[in-house]
Amino acid sequence: MTMPVLEGVTCNECPIRHRAVCARCDDDELGKLEGMKTYRSYKAGDVILWRGEPLEFVASLVYGVASLSKTLEDGRTQMVGLLLPSDFIGRPGRTEIEFDVTATSDVTLCCFDRAPFEALVNDTPHVAQRLMELALDELDAARDWMLLLGRKTAQEKIATFIDMLVRRSHSEPSEVPGAIPLPMTRDQIANYLGLTLETVSRQFSALKKRGVIDFTDRHHFQIIDNEGLRLATGDDSDPALAG
Amino acid sequence: MTMPVLEGVTCNECPIRHRAVCARCDDDELGKLEGMKTYRSYKAGDVILWRGEPLEFVASLVYGVASLSKTLEDGRTQMVGLLLPSDFIGRPGRTEIEFDVTATSDVTLCCFDRAPFEALVNDTPHVAQRLMELALDELDAARDWMLLLGRKTAQEKIATFIDMLVRRSHSEPSEVPGAIPLPMTRDQIANYLGLTLETVSRQFSALKKRGVIDFTDRHHFQIIDNEGLRLATGDDSDPALAG
DNA sequence: GGCTCTCTTTGATCTGGATCAAGTTATGTT
DNA sequence: AACATAACTTGATCCAGATCAAAGAGAGCC
């Protein structure tokens, strides 16, 4: 996997310019952010932030995938969020976080030191508003996931996960056409869906056998039957909505 | 249960004055809210808002308990939030909601028409900031609940639920001393915890048999063994933290 | 090319919580 | 007080997904 080099890239050339925390900024506001930003990179598997550790910086995720996870005393873990490009790490007024943040693939962040960023938020309504929107989007996503974790079957969980990946990964242009990247191991997917890795593997096999998806390799798949996938999520009763 | 009459009550006498969306307001700002507010009451079981319906008003919950829930096509439902006094319904920039809001007990809301409220938010930073804090608190709660739904056992779910009730219900002074109200049916608790009502009932019985809690009646209980309760939640490994 | 290590698949078995099925206790209502 | 209805408890059985186990399949390295 190639890791784009971003040092020296201007905000106007940034791939997440219109979806990240800076989405609503005008040129003037963007200039201030431009002067504050630094890029950081992490290898797949690196821990970006530990739960409870003081938060030195906030950041937008530019490339890659990161995960938020919580762990019980005996080691059971549950992912409580997946960060894709344009997602934000850190919250106004919070000096620490309640979960670990880990690089799932190689990751590049656009970072701002926390104190000056907060000062900027306070007198830049465009940034404050965008932060609120991002927080509310995360809250909606968290609630969809609560329904999934509490009430969906293993098959429905896997179908919903694939459906979410298709919707959210505005797939990189350079990739094999039609092949959607699966940027996580079976174990990480299991931790996201509240399952075991064996069950994840079995349900992928079942969807493949049913002709809903197909794997080009273990980390790239294609949708064969979009309608079948949608039905398998358990969300829509009305087939007309999926057409 | 007595339902306090609130018509004519001033904001300064309001029981949620210092925790609700108005928490940071000065007297001037409070005056504006005072002029906009109206009270609405609902009976236990009433639907306050349907998913997808245009949002006419936003509100703070003053008395009672309400729930947010999502439903799959075949009727399986999952509660995705519990609203207690001072919690807020409605979000800046959102004209509809993604879940049903239902009165769990008799409920009183302090309502504001949506459009004028949003106008006020835009030029009252104290309100905008407080709304952000409330949203982030909900996000933290949602993530704790994802860990519960995805990884905890039935016993741990029940213990965590009780522990949350104890922490959050600043129990009404008029109640029987030491008796904590359980403001939901077994079925509603099951929908909150991703269980069935039979499992909820069995786990309450098990905690009672183990001497952790005791019931004065079916909707009021007491904590007998606080340490035992904390251990049963599965959260803390370190007993020193619970002391 | 062969070796090692990690990830993945598949099979066999077990079990926690769901489901099915009575009874029991409250809370009204007339 | 008798009745009706809704909420709750408890028991018996079942099954989806966990757990235990072992065998493939990549990917990196010398």
Coordinates of C-alpha atoms (C1' of nucleotides) in Angstrom, one line a residue:
Chain A
M1 CA 0.0 0.0 0.0
T2 CA 1.4 3.4 -1.0
M3 CA 1.4 6.1 1.7
P4 CA 1.0 9.5 0.0
V5 CA 3.5 12.1 1.3
L6 CA 1.7 15.2 2.4
E7 CA 4.3 17.5 3.8
G8 CA 3.9 20.8 2.0
V9 CA 0.5 20.0 0.6
T10 CA -1.8 23.0 0.8
C11 CA -5.3 22.8 2.2
N12 CA -6.8 23.5 -1.2
E13 CA -5.2 20.3 -2.5
C14 CA -6.3 18.3 0.5
P15 CA -8.5 15.2 -0.4
I16 CA -10.7 15.9 2.6
R17 CA -11.0 19.6 2.2
H18 CA -14.8 19.6 1.8
R19 CA -15.8 17.0 4.3
A20 CA -13.5 17.5 7.3
V21 CA -13.7 20.0 10.2
C22 CA -12.6 22.7 7.8
A23 CA -15.4 22.1 5.3
R24 CA -17.2 25.4 5.8
C25 CA -14.1 27.6 6.2
D26 CA -13.5 30.5 3.8
D27 CA -10.0 31.3 2.5
D28 CA -9.2 33.5 5.4
E29 CA -10.1 30.9 8.0
L30 CA -8.4 28.2 6.0
G31 CA -5.2 30.3 6.1
K32 CA -5.2 30.2 9.9
L33 CA -5.6 26.4 9.9
E34 CA -2.9 26.1 7.2
G35 CA -0.4 27.8 9.5
M36 CA -1.3 25.5 12.4
K37 CA -1.3 22.1 10.9
T38 CA 1.3 19.3 11.0
Y39 CA 1.0 15.9 9.5
R40 CA 1.7 12.7 11.4
S41 CA 1.8 9.1 10.1
Y42 CA 1.3 5.8 11.8
K43 CA 1.9 2.2 10.7
A44 CA -1.0 -0.3 10.8
G45 CA -1.3 -1.6 14.3
D46 CA 0.2 1.5 16.0
V47 CA -1.7 3.0 18.9
I48 CA -2.4 6.6 18.1
L49 CA -3.9 7.6 21.5
W50 CA -4.4 5.7 24.7
R51 CA -7.6 5.9 26.8
G52 CA -7.2 8.5 29.6
E53 CA -3.9 9.9 28.4
P54 CA -3.9 13.7 28.2
L55 CA -4.8 14.9 24.7
E56 CA -1.9 16.9 23.2
F57 CA -3.5 17.4 19.8
V58 CA -6.7 17.0 17.8
A59 CA -6.7 15.8 14.2
S60 CA -8.5 15.0 11.0
L61 CA -7.9 11.6 9.5
V62 CA -6.6 12.2 5.9
Y63 CA -5.6 8.7 4.7
G64 CA -6.3 5.2 6.1
V65 CA -8.6 3.7 8.7
A66 CA -8.4 4.0 12.5
S67 CA -10.6 2.5 15.2
L68 CA -11.9 3.5 18.6
S69 CA -12.1 0.7 21.1
K70 CA -13.0 -0.1 24.6
T71 CA -11.8 -3.0 26.7
L72 CA -13.2 -4.8 29.7
E73 CA -11.0 -6.0 32.6
D74 CA -10.7 -9.5 31.2
G75 CA -9.7 -8.5 27.7
R76 CA -13.0 -8.6 25.9
T77 CA -12.9 -5.6 23.5
Q78 CA -15.5 -3.7 21.5
M79 CA -14.8 -1.2 18.8
V80 CA -17.0 1.8 19.4
G81 CA -16.2 3.7 16.2
L82 CA -14.4 3.5 12.9
L83 CA -12.6 6.5 11.6
L84 CA -12.4 7.0 7.8
P85 CA -10.9 10.0 5.9
S86 CA -12.4 13.3 7.0
D87 CA -13.4 12.0 10.5
F88 CA -12.1 14.0 13.5
I89 CA -10.3 13.0 16.6
G90 CA -10.7 15.1 19.8
R91 CA -13.5 17.2 21.2
P92 CA -13.8 20.8 22.3
G93 CA -13.6 21.0 26.1
R94 CA -12.3 17.4 26.5
T95 CA -8.8 16.9 27.6
E96 CA -8.8 13.2 27.4
I97 CA -10.7 10.4 25.6
E98 CA -12.6 7.4 26.9
F99 CA -11.2 4.8 24.4
D100 CA -8.1 3.8 22.6
V101 CA -7.5 5.0 19.1
T102 CA -5.5 2.6 16.9
A103 CA -4.3 2.7 13.3
T104 CA -6.1 -0.1 11.5
S105 CA -4.2 0.5 8.3
D106 CA -1.4 2.9 7.7
V107 CA -2.7 6.3 8.6
T108 CA -2.0 9.9 8.0
L109 CA -3.4 12.6 10.3
C110 CA -3.6 16.4 9.9
C111 CA -2.9 17.5 13.5
F112 CA -3.5 20.7 15.4
D113 CA -2.1 21.4 18.9
R114 CA -5.1 21.3 21.2
A115 CA -4.9 24.7 23.0
P116 CA -4.5 26.9 20.0
F117 CA -7.1 24.9 18.1
E118 CA -9.7 25.4 20.9
A119 CA -8.9 29.1 20.9
L120 CA -9.6 29.2 17.1
V121 CA -12.8 27.2 17.5
N122 CA -14.1 29.8 20.0
D123 CA -13.9 32.6 17.5
T124 CA -14.6 30.7 14.3
P125 CA -18.3 29.8 14.2
H126 CA -17.8 27.9 10.9
V127 CA -15.4 25.5 12.7
A128 CA -17.6 25.2 15.8
Q129 CA -20.7 24.5 13.6
R130 CA -18.8 21.8 11.6
L131 CA -17.6 20.2 14.8
M132 CA -21.2 20.0 16.0
E133 CA -22.3 18.4 12.7
L134 CA -19.5 15.8 12.9
A135 CA -20.4 15.0 16.5
L136 CA -24.1 14.6 15.6
D137 CA -23.1 12.3 12.6
E138 CA -21.1 10.2 15.0
L139 CA -24.0 10.1 17.4
D140 CA -26.3 8.9 14.6
A141 CA -23.8 6.2 13.6
A142 CA -23.3 5.1 17.2
R143 CA -27.1 4.6 17.5
D144 CA -27.3 2.6 14.3
W145 CA -24.6 0.5 15.7
M146 CA -26.4 0.0 19.0
L147 CA -29.3 -1.5 17.1
L148 CA -26.9 -3.7 15.2
L149 CA -25.1 -4.9 18.4
G150 CA -28.3 -5.4 20.4
R151 CA -30.7 -7.0 17.9
K152 CA -29.2 -8.1 14.7
T153 CA -28.2 -11.7 13.8
A154 CA -24.6 -12.5 12.8
Q155 CA -25.7 -12.6 9.1
E156 CA -27.4 -9.2 9.4
K157 CA -24.4 -7.7 11.1
I158 CA -22.0 -8.8 8.4
A159 CA -24.4 -7.6 5.6
T160 CA -24.8 -4.2 7.4
F161 CA -21.0 -3.9 7.8
I162 CA -20.4 -4.5 4.1
D163 CA -23.2 -2.1 3.2
M164 CA -21.7 0.6 5.4
L165 CA -18.3 0.1 3.8
V166 CA -19.7 0.4 0.3
R167 CA -21.5 3.6 1.3
R168 CA -18.7 5.2 3.2
S169 CA -15.6 4.2 1.3
H170 CA -15.7 6.6 -1.7
S171 CA -13.3 4.0 -3.1
E172 CA -9.9 5.2 -4.1
P173 CA -9.7 5.7 -7.8
S174 CA -6.4 3.8 -8.2
E175 CA -7.9 0.5 -7.0
V176 CA -9.0 -2.4 -9.1
P177 CA -12.4 -1.4 -10.6
G178 CA -15.3 -2.7 -8.6
A179 CA -13.1 -4.2 -5.9
I180 CA -13.9 -2.7 -2.5
P181 CA -11.1 -2.8 0.0
L182 CA -11.8 -4.6 3.4
P183 CA -9.3 -2.6 5.5
M184 CA -9.4 -4.8 8.6
T185 CA -8.6 -8.3 9.7
R186 CA -11.4 -10.8 10.6
D187 CA -10.5 -10.3 14.2
Q188 CA -11.0 -6.5 14.0
I189 CA -14.3 -6.9 12.2
A190 CA -15.4 -9.3 14.9
N191 CA -14.6 -6.7 17.5
Y192 CA -16.5 -4.1 15.6
L193 CA -19.6 -6.3 15.2
G194 CA -19.7 -8.0 18.7
L195 CA -18.9 -11.4 17.2
T196 CA -16.0 -13.9 17.2
L197 CA -13.5 -14.1 14.3
E198 CA -14.7 -17.6 13.4
T199 CA -18.3 -16.4 13.1
V200 CA -17.2 -13.5 10.9
S201 CA -15.4 -15.9 8.6
R202 CA -18.3 -18.3 8.4
Q203 CA -20.8 -15.5 7.6
F204 CA -18.5 -14.1 4.8
S205 CA -18.4 -17.7 3.4
A206 CA -22.2 -18.0 3.6
L207 CA -22.7 -14.7 1.8
K208 CA -20.3 -15.8 -0.9
K209 CA -22.0 -19.2 -1.3
R210 CA -25.4 -17.4 -1.6
G211 CA -23.9 -15.3 -4.5
V212 CA -24.3 -12.0 -2.7
I213 CA -20.6 -11.1 -2.7
D214 CA -17.4 -12.5 -4.1
F215 CA -13.8 -12.2 -2.9
T216 CA -11.0 -11.2 -5.3
D217 CA -8.6 -11.8 -2.4
R218 CA -9.0 -11.8 1.3
H219 CA -9.1 -8.1 1.6
H220 CA -10.9 -7.1 -1.6
F221 CA -14.5 -8.1 -2.5
Q222 CA -17.2 -7.2 -4.9
I223 CA -21.0 -6.9 -4.6
I224 CA -22.7 -9.4 -6.9
D225 CA -26.3 -9.0 -5.7
N226 CA -26.9 -5.5 -4.3
E227 CA -30.6 -6.2 -3.7
G228 CA -29.8 -9.4 -1.8
L229 CA -27.2 -7.5 0.3
R230 CA -29.7 -4.8 1.2
L231 CA -32.3 -7.4 2.2
A232 CA -29.8 -9.3 4.3
T233 CA -29.1 -6.2 6.5
G234 CA -32.6 -6.5 8.1
D235 CA -33.2 -2.8 7.8
D236 CA -35.6 -2.3 5.0
S237 CA -38.8 -4.2 4.7
D238 CA -39.9 -2.4 1.6
P239 CA -38.0 -3.7 -1.5
A240 CA -39.1 -0.6 -3.5
L241 CA -36.8 1.6 -1.3
A242 CA -33.7 -0.4 -2.3
G243 CA -34.3 -0.1 -6.1
Chain B
M1 CA -47.2 9.2 40.9
T2 CA -47.9 12.9 41.3
M3 CA -47.2 15.1 38.3
P4 CA -46.0 18.6 39.4
V5 CA -47.8 21.5 37.7
L6 CA -45.3 23.8 36.1
E7 CA -47.3 26.4 34.2
G8 CA -46.1 29.8 35.6
V9 CA -43.0 28.4 37.1
T10 CA -40.0 30.7 36.4
C11 CA -36.7 29.4 35.1
N12 CA -35.0 30.2 38.4
E13 CA -37.3 27.8 40.2
C14 CA -36.8 25.1 37.6
P15 CA -35.4 21.8 39.0
I16 CA -33.1 21.4 36.0
R17 CA -31.9 25.0 35.8
H18 CA -28.3 24.1 36.3
R19 CA -27.9 21.0 34.2
A20 CA -30.1 21.6 31.1
V21 CA -29.4 23.4 27.9
C22 CA -29.8 26.7 29.8
A23 CA -27.1 25.7 32.4
R24 CA -24.6 28.4 31.4
C25 CA -27.1 31.2 30.7
D26 CA -26.9 34.5 32.5
D27 CA -30.1 36.3 33.7
D28 CA -30.4 38.1 30.4
E29 CA -30.2 35.0 28.3
L30 CA -32.5 33.2 30.6
G31 CA -35.0 35.9 30.1
K32 CA -35.2 35.2 26.4
L33 CA -35.7 31.5 27.0
E34 CA -38.3 32.3 29.6
G35 CA -40.3 34.2 27.0
M36 CA -40.2 31.3 24.5
K37 CA -40.9 28.3 26.7
T38 CA -44.1 26.3 26.9
Y39 CA -44.7 23.1 29.0
R40 CA -46.1 19.9 27.5
S41 CA -47.1 16.8 29.4
Y42 CA -47.4 13.2 28.3
K43 CA -48.8 10.1 29.9
A44 CA -46.6 6.9 30.3
G45 CA -46.7 5.1 27.0
D46 CA -47.5 8.1 24.9
V47 CA -45.3 8.6 21.8
I48 CA -43.7 12.1 22.0
L49 CA -42.1 12.1 18.5
W50 CA -42.1 9.6 15.7
R51 CA -39.1 8.8 13.7
G52 CA -38.8 10.8 10.5
E53 CA -41.6 13.2 11.4
P54 CA -40.8 16.9 11.0
L55 CA -39.5 18.3 14.2
E56 CA -41.8 21.2 15.3
F57 CA -40.1 21.8 18.7
V58 CA -37.0 21.0 20.7
A59 CA -37.3 20.5 24.5
S60 CA -35.6 19.8 27.8
L61 CA -37.0 16.9 29.8
V62 CA -38.1 18.3 33.2
Y63 CA -39.8 15.4 35.0
G64 CA -40.0 11.7 34.2
V65 CA -38.2 9.3 31.9
A66 CA -38.4 9.0 28.1
S67 CA -36.7 6.6 25.7
L68 CA -35.3 6.7 22.2
S69 CA -35.8 3.6 20.2
K70 CA -35.2 2.0 16.8
T71 CA -37.1 -0.8 15.3
L72 CA -36.2 -3.4 12.6
E73 CA -38.7 -4.4 9.9
D74 CA -39.9 -7.5 11.8
G75 CA -40.5 -5.7 15.1
R76 CA -37.3 -6.3 17.0
T77 CA -36.6 -3.1 18.9
Q78 CA -33.6 -1.6 20.6
M79 CA -33.6 1.4 22.9
V80 CA -30.7 3.7 21.8
G81 CA -31.0 6.2 24.7
L82 CA -32.7 7.0 27.9
L83 CA -33.7 10.6 28.6
L84 CA -33.7 11.7 32.3
P85 CA -34.4 15.1 33.7
S86 CA -32.2 17.8 32.0
D87 CA -31.6 15.8 28.9
F88 CA -32.4 17.5 25.6
I89 CA -34.5 16.5 22.6
G90 CA -33.6 17.9 19.2
R91 CA -30.4 19.0 17.5
P92 CA -29.3 22.2 15.8
G93 CA -29.6 21.9 12.0
R94 CA -31.6 18.7 12.2
T95 CA -35.3 18.9 11.1
E96 CA -36.1 15.3 11.9
I97 CA -34.9 12.5 14.1
E98 CA -33.8 8.9 13.4
F99 CA -35.7 7.2 16.2
D100 CA -39.0 7.3 18.1
V101 CA -39.2 9.2 21.4
T102 CA -41.6 7.6 23.9
A103 CA -42.7 8.6 27.4
T104 CA -41.6 5.8 29.7
S105 CA -43.2 7.3 32.7
D106 CA -45.4 10.4 32.9
V107 CA -43.3 13.2 31.4
T108 CA -43.1 17.0 31.4
L109 CA -41.1 18.8 28.7
C110 CA -40.0 22.4 28.6
C111 CA -40.5 23.1 24.8
F112 CA -39.2 25.7 22.4
D113 CA -40.4 26.2 18.8
R114 CA -37.6 25.0 16.6
A115 CA -37.0 27.9 14.3
P116 CA -36.8 30.7 17.0
F117 CA -34.7 28.4 19.2
E118 CA -32.2 27.8 16.4
A119 CA -32.0 31.6 15.8
L120 CA -31.3 32.0 19.5
V121 CA -28.6 29.3 19.5
N122 CA -26.8 31.1 16.6
D123 CA -26.2 34.2 18.7
T124 CA -26.0 32.8 22.2
P125 CA -22.7 31.0 22.5
H126 CA -23.6 29.8 26.0
V127 CA -26.4 27.8 24.6
A128 CA -24.4 26.5 21.6
Q129 CA -21.6 25.4 23.9
R130 CA -24.0 23.7 26.3
L131 CA -25.7 21.9 23.4
M132 CA -22.2 20.6 22.3
E133 CA -21.5 19.4 25.8
L134 CA -24.8 17.6 26.0
A135 CA -24.2 16.0 22.6
L136 CA -20.7 14.8 23.6
D137 CA -22.1 13.4 26.9
E138 CA -24.6 11.4 24.8
L139 CA -21.9 10.2 22.6
D140 CA -19.9 8.9 25.5
A141 CA -23.0 7.2 26.9
A142 CA -23.7 5.7 23.5
R143 CA -20.2 4.2 23.4
D144 CA -20.4 2.8 26.9
W145 CA -23.7 1.2 25.8
M146 CA -22.0 -0.3 22.6
L147 CA -19.5 -2.0 24.8
L148 CA -22.4 -3.3 27.0
L149 CA -24.5 -4.5 24.0
G150 CA -21.6 -6.1 22.1
R151 CA -19.6 -7.8 24.9
K152 CA -21.3 -8.0 28.3
T153 CA -23.1 -11.0 29.7
A154 CA -26.7 -10.8 30.8
Q155 CA -25.6 -10.5 34.4
E156 CA -23.2 -7.7 33.6
K157 CA -25.8 -5.9 31.6
I158 CA -28.2 -5.9 34.5
A159 CA -25.6 -4.8 37.0
T160 CA -24.4 -2.0 34.7
F161 CA -28.0 -0.9 34.2
I162 CA -28.6 -0.7 38.0
D163 CA -25.3 1.0 38.5
M164 CA -26.2 3.6 35.9
L165 CA -29.6 4.2 37.5
V166 CA -28.0 4.8 40.8
R167 CA -25.5 7.3 39.4
R168 CA -27.9 9.2 37.2
S169 CA -31.1 9.3 39.2
H170 CA -30.4 12.0 41.8
S171 CA -33.3 10.3 43.6
E172 CA -36.3 12.4 44.3
P173 CA -36.3 13.6 47.9
S174 CA -39.9 12.6 48.5
E175 CA -39.3 8.9 47.9
V176 CA -38.8 6.1 50.5
P177 CA -35.3 6.6 51.8
G178 CA -32.8 4.3 50.1
A179 CA -35.4 3.0 47.7
I180 CA -34.4 3.6 44.1
P181 CA -37.1 3.8 41.5
L182 CA -37.0 1.5 38.5
P183 CA -39.0 3.6 36.1
M184 CA -39.5 0.9 33.4
T185 CA -41.2 -2.4 32.8
R186 CA -39.1 -5.6 32.4
D187 CA -39.9 -5.5 28.7
Q188 CA -38.5 -1.9 28.4
I189 CA -35.4 -2.8 30.3
A190 CA -34.9 -5.8 28.0
N191 CA -35.1 -3.5 24.9
Y192 CA -32.5 -1.2 26.5
L193 CA -30.1 -4.1 27.2
G194 CA -30.5 -6.2 24.1
L195 CA -32.1 -9.0 26.1
T196 CA -35.5 -10.7 26.5
L197 CA -37.8 -9.8 29.3
E198 CA -37.5 -13.4 30.7
T199 CA -33.7 -13.0 31.0
V200 CA -34.1 -9.6 32.7
S201 CA -36.4 -11.1 35.2
R202 CA -34.1 -14.1 35.9
Q203 CA -31.0 -11.9 36.3
F204 CA -32.8 -9.6 38.8
S205 CA -33.8 -12.7 40.7
A206 CA -30.2 -13.9 40.6
L207 CA -28.8 -10.6 41.9
K208 CA -31.4 -10.7 44.7
K209 CA -30.5 -14.3 45.6
R210 CA -26.8 -13.3 45.7
G211 CA -27.6 -10.6 48.2
V212 CA -26.5 -7.7 45.9
I213 CA -29.9 -6.0 45.7
D214 CA -33.3 -6.3 47.2
F215 CA -36.8 -5.3 46.0
T216 CA -39.2 -3.3 48.2
D217 CA -41.7 -3.8 45.4
R218 CA -41.3 -4.5 41.7
H219 CA -40.4 -1.0 40.8
H220 CA -38.3 0.0 43.8
F221 CA -35.1 -1.6 44.9
Q222 CA -32.1 -1.1 47.3
I223 CA -28.5 -1.7 46.9
I224 CA -27.4 -4.2 49.6
D225 CA -23.8 -4.9 48.4
N226 CA -22.4 -1.9 46.6
E227 CA -19.0 -3.5 46.1
G228 CA -20.6 -6.7 44.7
L229 CA -22.7 -4.6 42.3
R230 CA -19.6 -2.8 41.0
L231 CA -17.8 -6.1 40.5
A232 CA -20.8 -7.6 38.7
T233 CA -20.7 -4.8 36.0
G234 CA -17.4 -6.2 34.6
D235 CA -16.0 -2.7 34.3
D236 CA -13.4 -2.3 37.0
S237 CA -10.6 -4.8 37.6
D238 CA -9.1 -2.8 40.4
P239 CA -11.2 -3.2 43.6
A240 CA -9.4 -0.2 45.1
L241 CA -11.2 2.1 42.6
A242 CA -14.6 1.1 43.9
G243 CA -13.9 1.8 47.6
Chain C
dG1 C1' 13.1 -21.9 -2.7
dG2 C1' 12.1 -23.0 1.9
dC3 C1' 10.9 -21.2 6.6
dT4 C1' 8.3 -18.7 9.9
dC5 C1' 4.6 -16.2 11.5
dT6 C1' 0.2 -14.4 11.2
dC7 C1' -4.3 -14.6 9.3
dT8 C1' -8.1 -17.4 7.7
dT9 C1' -11.1 -21.2 7.0
dT10 C1' -13.6 -25.1 8.4
dG11 C1' -15.1 -28.8 11.5
dA12 C1' -16.9 -30.6 16.2
dT13 C1' -18.9 -29.5 20.4
dC14 C1' -20.8 -26.7 24.0
dT15 C1' -23.6 -23.2 26.3
dG16 C1' -25.9 -18.7 27.5
dG17 C1' -29.7 -16.7 26.5
dA18 C1' -33.9 -17.2 23.4
dT19 C1' -38.1 -19.3 22.9
dC20 C1' -42.2 -21.7 24.4
dA21 C1' -45.3 -22.5 28.1
dA22 C1' -47.6 -22.2 32.5
dG23 C1' -48.6 -20.1 36.6
dT24 C1' -48.5 -15.8 39.9
dT25 C1' -49.0 -11.1 41.5
dA26 C1' -50.4 -6.3 40.8
dT27 C1' -53.4 -2.8 39.4
dG28 C1' -57.3 -1.3 38.2
dT29 C1' -62.7 -1.3 37.2
dT30 C1' -67.4 -1.9 37.9
Chain D
dA1 C1' -65.5 -8.2 46.6
dA2 C1' -65.2 -10.2 42.1
dC3 C1' -63.3 -9.8 37.8
dA4 C1' -60.2 -8.4 34.0
dT5 C1' -56.0 -7.1 32.2
dA6 C1' -51.3 -6.3 32.2
dA7 C1' -46.8 -7.2 34.2
dC8 C1' -43.9 -10.5 36.2
dT9 C1' -41.7 -15.0 37.6
dT10 C1' -40.2 -19.5 36.9
dG11 C1' -39.6 -24.0 34.4
dA12 C1' -38.5 -26.8 30.1
dT13 C1' -36.4 -27.0 25.8
dC14 C1' -33.9 -25.3 21.8
dC15 C1' -30.5 -23.1 18.9
dA16 C1' -27.3 -19.3 17.2
dG17 C1' -23.1 -18.2 18.0
dA18 C1' -19.1 -19.2 21.2
dT19 C1' -15.4 -22.1 22.2
dC20 C1' -12.1 -25.7 21.2
dA21 C1' -9.2 -27.7 17.6
dA22 C1' -6.7 -28.3 13.5
dA23 C1' -5.6 -27.7 8.9
dG24 C1' -4.8 -24.3 4.8
dA25 C1' -3.1 -19.9 2.7
dG26 C1' -0.6 -15.7 2.3
dA27 C1' 3.2 -12.5 3.1
dG28 C1' 7.8 -11.3 4.7
dC29 C1' 12.6 -12.8 5.3
dC30 C1' 17.0 -15.1 4.8

